[in-house]
Each structure stands twice: as structure tokens, then as C-alpha cells.
Amino acid sequence: MVVRTRIQIGIVGKPNAGKSTFFAASTMKDVKIGPVPFTTVEPNVGIGYVRRECPCKNIKCNPISYVVLEGVCYIPIELVDVAGLVPGAWQGRGLGNQFLDHIRRAPALIHIVDASGSTDEEGRLVRPGSRDPVEDVKFLEREIVMWLMSIIKKDWDKAIRFSEYGKRPLADVLMEKLSGLGYEREHVERELEDLGLSKKPPSRWTDEDFLTFTSSLISERPIVIAANKVDLPEGEEGYKALKKAFPNRIVVPTSAEAELALRRAANKGLIRYKPGDPDFEVVGNLTQQQLAVLEKIREVMRKFGGTGVQTALNAAVFDALKYVVVFPVEDEHKLADKNGNVLPDALLVPGNATARDVAYMIHSEIGERFVSAVEALTGRRLGADSQVRDGLILKILTR
């Protein structure tokens, strides 16, 4: 049986950059939040959501595996907030490289960066603007590269024996080392070929070869930069610096504190707000102080189009990983399952997934018995290798 698992996104960054606040705002899960390094010791794991317009605008749906709020779908993903990383973490410094292991399964990461420059490289509070957030991005990605390289280089003599004397393909040996890290064999083979290392004996690999190969592998795992604390004047400047320094990367202006405040206010019935909305509506009785705080948040939202938290989550799944949403049904006419639930499930699938891939995601037996699929809204037949698209409502036909 093929087990359907949620996409896992890792929340990473140095201590006190706002990771736990971002995580709490995304999941509404109580976590330790404090202005001291290593507030997070054990990784926090919770359910966040990506946002998509719902196809059920003219019908009443009965979602089971996701949530619909006012015509907007919120599809669950798993978020892992790991302890803050400090320079030298890959060597065990700070809380050790064990925390890098917590992002093994995450195909994408969101790096929470203190764009205001108000925390140094160790996460200690400093004068706002005195720390360059660009350096924080460089340091963390260097830590991840060095961590992965240490895994690859471990027992390299054994790898040499297996590959050169045992006549085993180097890709086989590397895949054993990379087991559980989410890399596919085709990725490893492609990197070896592109870097000219496929025919170079492992006994002749230099430190530069290890570094180049590892860096290329890491680039397969996208990292979204959440430029946090843009509600501060220095934060806006830091966001601009990050955009300039990384023009080809996804950089999202973010205020995790603002999002957390909005979600708490919405839960208490004080405002009407859906995660990802560009604005909110006051519906409860608030004090002048509360109204003043909300108005400051509104100013930030107007400037940046929202708080950025939902945008960062969506960017990781839909832009970086290029996943799409597919709605499987059993009755293509009623758009329902066997129990009459309309649009009960929303699956996040890779953008290059086929109709048969979706069948396997539902259940291994359905995949094995796959005959064809039907686009529910058009009646068009799809073959096994037909690529699915975002928002597709799909009926699987089996033997």
C-alpha cells in the first residue's frame, strides 16, 4: 500500500529570527517564543495550510481532508520548526548538527531571516540595522552544505573500495549515503554527469569536488527567504537588500508577529480575517489601544500586500516545488465520493504528475488497476501518462 503523506516544509533560521513566531502563526500551535537563543530545543511539528481558490463556488462542498473558508481552500501541509542554527552547527556547535537531521524529509525550506538586522549571528539582540541579513542567508546555506558534505565524506574510503574495486556504480554508493534525505537517483546521476564526476574515480575527488557536488545537490532543495520583521523601518531596508542580493530567489516580505496577532484576534471574534487576506475587518468591541495596534498592522499589510506568512507557505509549495492541487472524486457527475461528499479531498501533487501518479497517491491498488481518468467538468478522457493540471477534478477508472 502506498501511504499518502503530507508535504513537509522545514522552517529554519538562526535563533531569535522569528521562526517560532512564524510557526505559531502558521499552525496556531502553542510554542515557546522568547528573545533568547535556543528557545526551541526539540523541533516543533504542526499542521499549516496552503491557500487556493476553491472550485466549488457554485456548489456546496463537503471537504474532509482540507478546509474551505468563504470559497477559499486551505490544504494541510506539515511544518517542522527546528532549533536555531549558529555558525559551526554542522560540526555540533550550539545545539549540534542533530537538528539539521530534522529537515531530512523536507523537500523545501523556508528560511526565516531577521531583515531588521536586530540579532547577531548567534541570535543575540543588537542594535537594529547593525547586522546584514544577507550574511545570515549565506551562513545558513553554508551550514546546510557542510552538513550534507560531512555525510557524503564519512567513510569515503569504504565508498572507494565499493566503487573502484567492487565495480559498483558510484551513484549506487552515494544513494546509500543519501538514504532518507529525499534525493532521487536521477538527481545524483545528473549532478555527477554535469559536473564531470561520473567518470572520475572517487579516490581522486578533491575537496573542491566534494563542495561542488554537495552545493549542486543542495540547489535541488529550494529555499524560500522570508524577510521577517518588515514592520520595523530597518526591516524594510533589509528586505530590499535581500531582494537585491538574491534576484533569482523567492524573497517574501514578512511580519510573523502581525500574522500571529491577526489570527488570535480572529479566533476571539474581534476581526474577520482569513490567512492570506490583504486586509481585515473589525467586527468586535476593541479598546483604543487594540485598534491602534491593528491599524499599524494594516499599514504594513497595505505596503506589502499582507503579512507574508501565507505567501511564504504558498511560495514554498506552489512556486518553489511547483506542486498543483487535484480534486479526486468517485462520481464525476455529482463531483462526490461514494458517500455523497462533494469534493471531499484535495491532493497536492508535483506539477509533472500524471493521471496514473494521482491514482497511486490515492491507493496503490487503484494505481495498479488504473485504466484511464476523466476530467469531471469536461468529460475528457486522460491516459495513464496524461499530465494533470492545477484545479483538476478527476475521476479514476479502474479494471
Coordinates of N, CA and C in Angstrom, one line a residue, residues 132-244:
D132 N 23.9 42.5 8.9 CA 23.5 42.4 7.5 C 22.7 41.1 7.3
P133 N 21.4 41.2 6.9 CA 20.6 39.9 6.8 C 21.1 39.1 5.6
V134 N 21.8 39.7 4.6 CA 22.4 38.9 3.5 C 23.4 37.9 4.0
E135 N 24.1 38.3 5.1 CA 25.1 37.4 5.6 C 24.4 36.2 6.3
D136 N 23.2 36.4 6.9 CA 22.5 35.3 7.5 C 22.1 34.3 6.5
V137 N 21.7 34.7 5.3 CA 21.3 33.7 4.3 C 22.5 32.9 3.9
K138 N 23.6 33.6 3.7 CA 24.9 32.9 3.2 C 25.3 31.9 4.3
F139 N 25.3 32.3 5.5 CA 25.8 31.5 6.6 C 24.9 30.2 6.7
L140 N 23.6 30.4 6.7 CA 22.8 29.2 6.9 C 22.9 28.2 5.7
E141 N 23.0 28.7 4.5 CA 23.1 27.8 3.4 C 24.5 27.1 3.4
R142 N 25.5 27.8 3.9 CA 26.8 27.2 4.0 C 26.8 26.1 5.1
E143 N 26.0 26.3 6.1 CA 25.9 25.2 7.2 C 25.2 24.0 6.6
I144 N 24.2 24.2 5.8 CA 23.5 23.0 5.2 C 24.4 22.3 4.2
V145 N 25.2 23.0 3.5 CA 26.1 22.4 2.5 C 27.1 21.6 3.3
M146 N 27.7 22.2 4.3 CA 28.8 21.5 5.1 C 28.2 20.3 5.8
W147 N 27.0 20.4 6.3 CA 26.3 19.2 6.9 C 26.2 18.1 6.0
L148 N 25.7 18.3 4.8 CA 25.5 17.3 3.8 C 26.8 16.7 3.3
M149 N 27.8 17.6 3.1 CA 29.1 17.2 2.7 C 29.8 16.2 3.7
S150 N 29.5 16.5 5.0 CA 30.1 15.6 6.0 C 29.5 14.3 6.0
I151 N 28.2 14.2 5.6 CA 27.5 12.9 5.4 C 28.1 12.1 4.2
I152 N 28.4 12.8 3.2 CA 28.9 12.2 2.0 C 30.3 11.7 2.2
K153 N 31.1 12.6 2.9 CA 32.6 12.2 3.0 C 32.8 11.2 4.1
K154 N 31.8 10.9 5.0 CA 32.0 9.9 6.0 C 32.3 8.5 5.4
D155 N 33.3 7.9 5.9 CA 33.7 6.5 5.4 C 33.9 6.5 3.9
W156 N 34.6 7.6 3.4 CA 34.8 7.7 2.0 C 35.7 6.6 1.5
D157 N 36.6 6.1 2.3 CA 37.5 5.0 1.9 C 36.7 3.8 1.6
K158 N 35.6 3.5 2.3 CA 34.7 2.4 2.0 C 34.0 2.6 0.7
A159 N 33.6 3.9 0.4 CA 33.0 4.2 -0.9 C 34.0 3.9 -2.0
I160 N 35.2 4.2 -1.8 CA 36.2 4.0 -2.9 C 36.3 2.5 -3.1
R161 N 36.4 1.7 -2.1 CA 36.5 0.3 -2.3 C 35.3 -0.3 -3.0
F162 N 34.1 0.1 -2.6 CA 32.9 -0.4 -3.3 C 32.9 0.0 -4.7
S163 N 33.2 1.3 -5.0 CA 33.1 1.8 -6.4 C 34.2 1.3 -7.3
E164 N 35.5 1.5 -6.8 CA 36.6 1.2 -7.7 C 37.0 -0.3 -7.7
Y165 N 36.9 -0.9 -6.6 CA 37.4 -2.3 -6.5 C 36.2 -3.3 -6.6
G166 N 35.0 -2.8 -6.1 CA 33.9 -3.7 -6.2 C 33.1 -3.5 -7.5
K167 N 33.5 -2.6 -8.3 CA 32.9 -2.3 -9.6 C 31.4 -1.9 -9.5
R168 N 31.1 -1.2 -8.4 CA 29.7 -0.8 -8.2 C 29.6 0.7 -8.7
P169 N 28.5 1.0 -9.4 CA 28.4 2.4 -9.9 C 28.5 3.4 -8.7
L170 N 29.2 4.5 -8.9 CA 29.3 5.5 -7.8 C 28.0 6.0 -7.4
A171 N 27.0 6.1 -8.3 CA 25.7 6.6 -7.9 C 25.0 5.7 -6.9
D172 N 25.3 4.4 -7.0 CA 24.7 3.4 -6.0 C 25.3 3.7 -4.6
V173 N 26.6 3.9 -4.6 CA 27.2 4.1 -3.3 C 26.8 5.4 -2.7
L174 N 26.6 6.5 -3.5 CA 26.2 7.7 -3.0 C 24.7 7.7 -2.5
M175 N 23.9 6.9 -3.2 CA 22.5 6.8 -2.8 C 22.4 6.2 -1.5
E176 N 23.3 5.2 -1.1 CA 23.2 4.6 0.2 C 23.5 5.7 1.3
K177 N 24.5 6.6 1.0 CA 24.8 7.6 1.9 C 23.7 8.7 2.0
L178 N 23.0 8.9 0.9 CA 21.9 9.9 0.9 C 20.6 9.3 1.3
S179 N 20.5 8.1 1.7 CA 19.3 7.4 2.0 C 18.5 8.3 3.1
G180 N 17.2 8.5 2.8 CA 16.4 9.2 3.8 C 16.5 10.7 3.6
L181 N 17.3 11.2 2.7 CA 17.4 12.7 2.5 C 16.6 13.2 1.4
G182 N 15.8 12.4 0.8 CA 14.9 12.9 -0.2 C 15.4 13.0 -1.6
Y183 N 16.6 12.6 -1.9 CA 17.2 12.7 -3.2 C 16.9 11.5 -4.1
E184 N 16.6 11.7 -5.3 CA 16.3 10.6 -6.3 C 17.6 10.3 -7.0
R185 N 17.7 9.0 -7.4 CA 18.9 8.6 -8.1 C 19.2 9.4 -9.3
E186 N 18.1 9.8 -10.0 CA 18.3 10.5 -11.3 C 19.0 11.9 -11.0
H187 N 18.7 12.5 -9.8 CA 19.3 13.7 -9.4 C 20.8 13.5 -9.2
V188 N 21.2 12.5 -8.5 CA 22.6 12.2 -8.2 C 23.3 11.9 -9.5
E189 N 22.7 11.1 -10.4 CA 23.4 10.8 -11.7 C 23.5 12.0 -12.5
R190 N 22.5 12.9 -12.6 CA 22.6 14.1 -13.4 C 23.7 15.0 -12.8
E191 N 23.8 15.2 -11.5 CA 24.8 16.1 -11.0 C 26.2 15.5 -11.3
L192 N 26.4 14.2 -11.1 CA 27.7 13.6 -11.4 C 28.1 13.9 -12.9
E193 N 27.1 13.7 -13.8 CA 27.4 13.9 -15.2 C 27.7 15.3 -15.5
D194 N 26.9 16.2 -15.0 CA 27.0 17.7 -15.3 C 28.3 18.2 -14.8
L195 N 28.8 17.7 -13.7 CA 30.0 18.2 -13.0 C 31.2 17.5 -13.5
G196 N 31.1 16.5 -14.4 CA 32.2 15.8 -14.9 C 32.8 14.8 -13.9
L197 N 32.0 14.4 -12.9 CA 32.5 13.5 -11.9 C 32.1 12.0 -12.1
S198 N 31.2 11.8 -13.1 CA 30.7 10.4 -13.3 C 31.8 9.4 -13.6
K199 N 32.8 9.9 -14.3 CA 33.9 9.1 -14.8 C 35.2 9.3 -14.0
K200 N 35.2 10.2 -13.0 CA 36.3 10.5 -12.2 C 36.4 9.5 -11.0
P201 N 37.4 8.7 -10.8 CA 37.5 7.8 -9.7 C 37.3 8.5 -8.4
P202 N 36.5 8.0 -7.5 CA 36.3 8.7 -6.2 C 37.5 8.8 -5.4
S203 N 38.6 8.0 -5.7 CA 39.8 8.2 -4.9 C 40.5 9.4 -5.3
R204 N 40.1 10.1 -6.4 CA 40.8 11.3 -6.9 C 39.9 12.5 -6.7
W205 N 38.8 12.3 -6.0 CA 38.0 13.5 -5.7 C 38.8 14.5 -4.7
T206 N 38.7 15.7 -5.1 CA 39.3 16.8 -4.2 C 38.3 17.4 -3.3
D207 N 38.7 18.2 -2.4 CA 37.8 18.9 -1.5 C 36.9 19.8 -2.4
E208 N 37.4 20.4 -3.4 CA 36.6 21.2 -4.3 C 35.5 20.4 -5.0
D209 N 35.8 19.1 -5.4 CA 34.8 18.2 -6.0 C 33.7 18.0 -5.0
F210 N 34.1 17.7 -3.7 CA 33.0 17.4 -2.7 C 32.1 18.6 -2.6
L211 N 32.7 19.8 -2.5 CA 32.0 21.0 -2.2 C 31.1 21.3 -3.4
T212 N 31.6 21.2 -4.6 CA 30.8 21.5 -5.8 C 29.6 20.5 -6.0
F213 N 29.9 19.2 -5.7 CA 28.8 18.2 -5.9 C 27.8 18.5 -4.8
T214 N 28.2 18.7 -3.6 CA 27.2 18.9 -2.5 C 26.4 20.2 -2.7
S215 N 27.0 21.3 -3.1 CA 26.3 22.5 -3.4 C 25.3 22.3 -4.5
S216 N 25.6 21.6 -5.5 CA 24.7 21.3 -6.6 C 23.5 20.5 -6.1
L217 N 23.8 19.5 -5.2 CA 22.7 18.7 -4.7 C 21.7 19.6 -3.9
I218 N 22.3 20.5 -3.0 CA 21.5 21.3 -2.2 C 20.6 22.2 -3.0
S219 N 21.1 22.6 -4.2 CA 20.3 23.5 -5.0 C 19.1 22.9 -5.5
E220 N 19.0 21.5 -5.4 CA 17.8 20.8 -5.8 C 16.7 21.0 -4.8
R221 N 17.1 21.4 -3.6 CA 16.1 21.6 -2.5 C 15.9 23.1 -2.3
P222 N 14.8 23.7 -2.9 CA 14.6 25.1 -2.9 C 14.4 25.7 -1.5
I223 N 14.9 26.9 -1.3 CA 14.8 27.6 0.0 C 14.1 29.0 -0.3
V224 N 12.9 29.2 0.3 CA 12.2 30.4 0.2 C 12.7 31.3 1.4
I225 N 13.1 32.6 1.1 CA 13.6 33.5 2.1 C 12.4 34.3 2.6
A226 N 12.1 34.2 3.9 CA 11.0 35.0 4.5 C 11.7 36.2 5.2
A227 N 11.7 37.4 4.6 CA 12.3 38.5 5.2 C 11.5 39.1 6.3
N228 N 11.7 38.5 7.5 CA 10.9 38.8 8.7 C 11.1 40.2 9.3
K229 N 10.2 40.6 10.1 CA 10.3 41.9 10.8 C 10.3 43.1 9.9
V230 N 9.6 43.0 8.7 CA 9.5 44.2 7.8 C 8.6 45.3 8.4
D231 N 7.9 45.0 9.5 CA 7.2 46.1 10.2 C 8.1 47.1 10.8
L232 N 9.3 46.8 11.0 CA 10.3 47.7 11.5 C 10.9 48.5 10.4
P233 N 11.3 49.8 10.5 CA 11.9 50.6 9.4 C 13.2 49.9 8.9
E234 N 14.0 49.3 9.8 CA 15.2 48.6 9.4 C 14.9 47.3 8.6
G235 N 13.7 46.8 8.9 CA 13.3 45.5 8.3 C 13.0 45.7 6.8
E236 N 12.3 46.9 6.5 CA 12.0 47.2 5.1 C 13.3 47.4 4.3
E237 N 14.3 48.0 4.9 CA 15.6 48.2 4.2 C 16.3 46.8 4.0
G238 N 16.2 46.0 5.1 CA 16.8 44.7 5.0 C 16.2 43.8 3.9
Y239 N 14.8 44.0 3.7 CA 14.1 43.2 2.7 C 14.6 43.7 1.3
K240 N 14.8 45.0 1.1 CA 15.3 45.5 -0.2 C 16.7 44.9 -0.4
A241 N 17.5 44.9 0.6 CA 18.9 44.4 0.4 C 18.9 42.9 0.0
L242 N 18.0 42.1 0.6 CA 17.9 40.7 0.3 C 17.4 40.5 -1.1
K243 N 16.4 41.3 -1.6 CA 15.9 41.3 -3.0 C 17.1 41.6 -3.9
K244 N 17.9 42.5 -3.6 CA 19.0 42.9 -4.5 C 20.1 41.9 -4.5

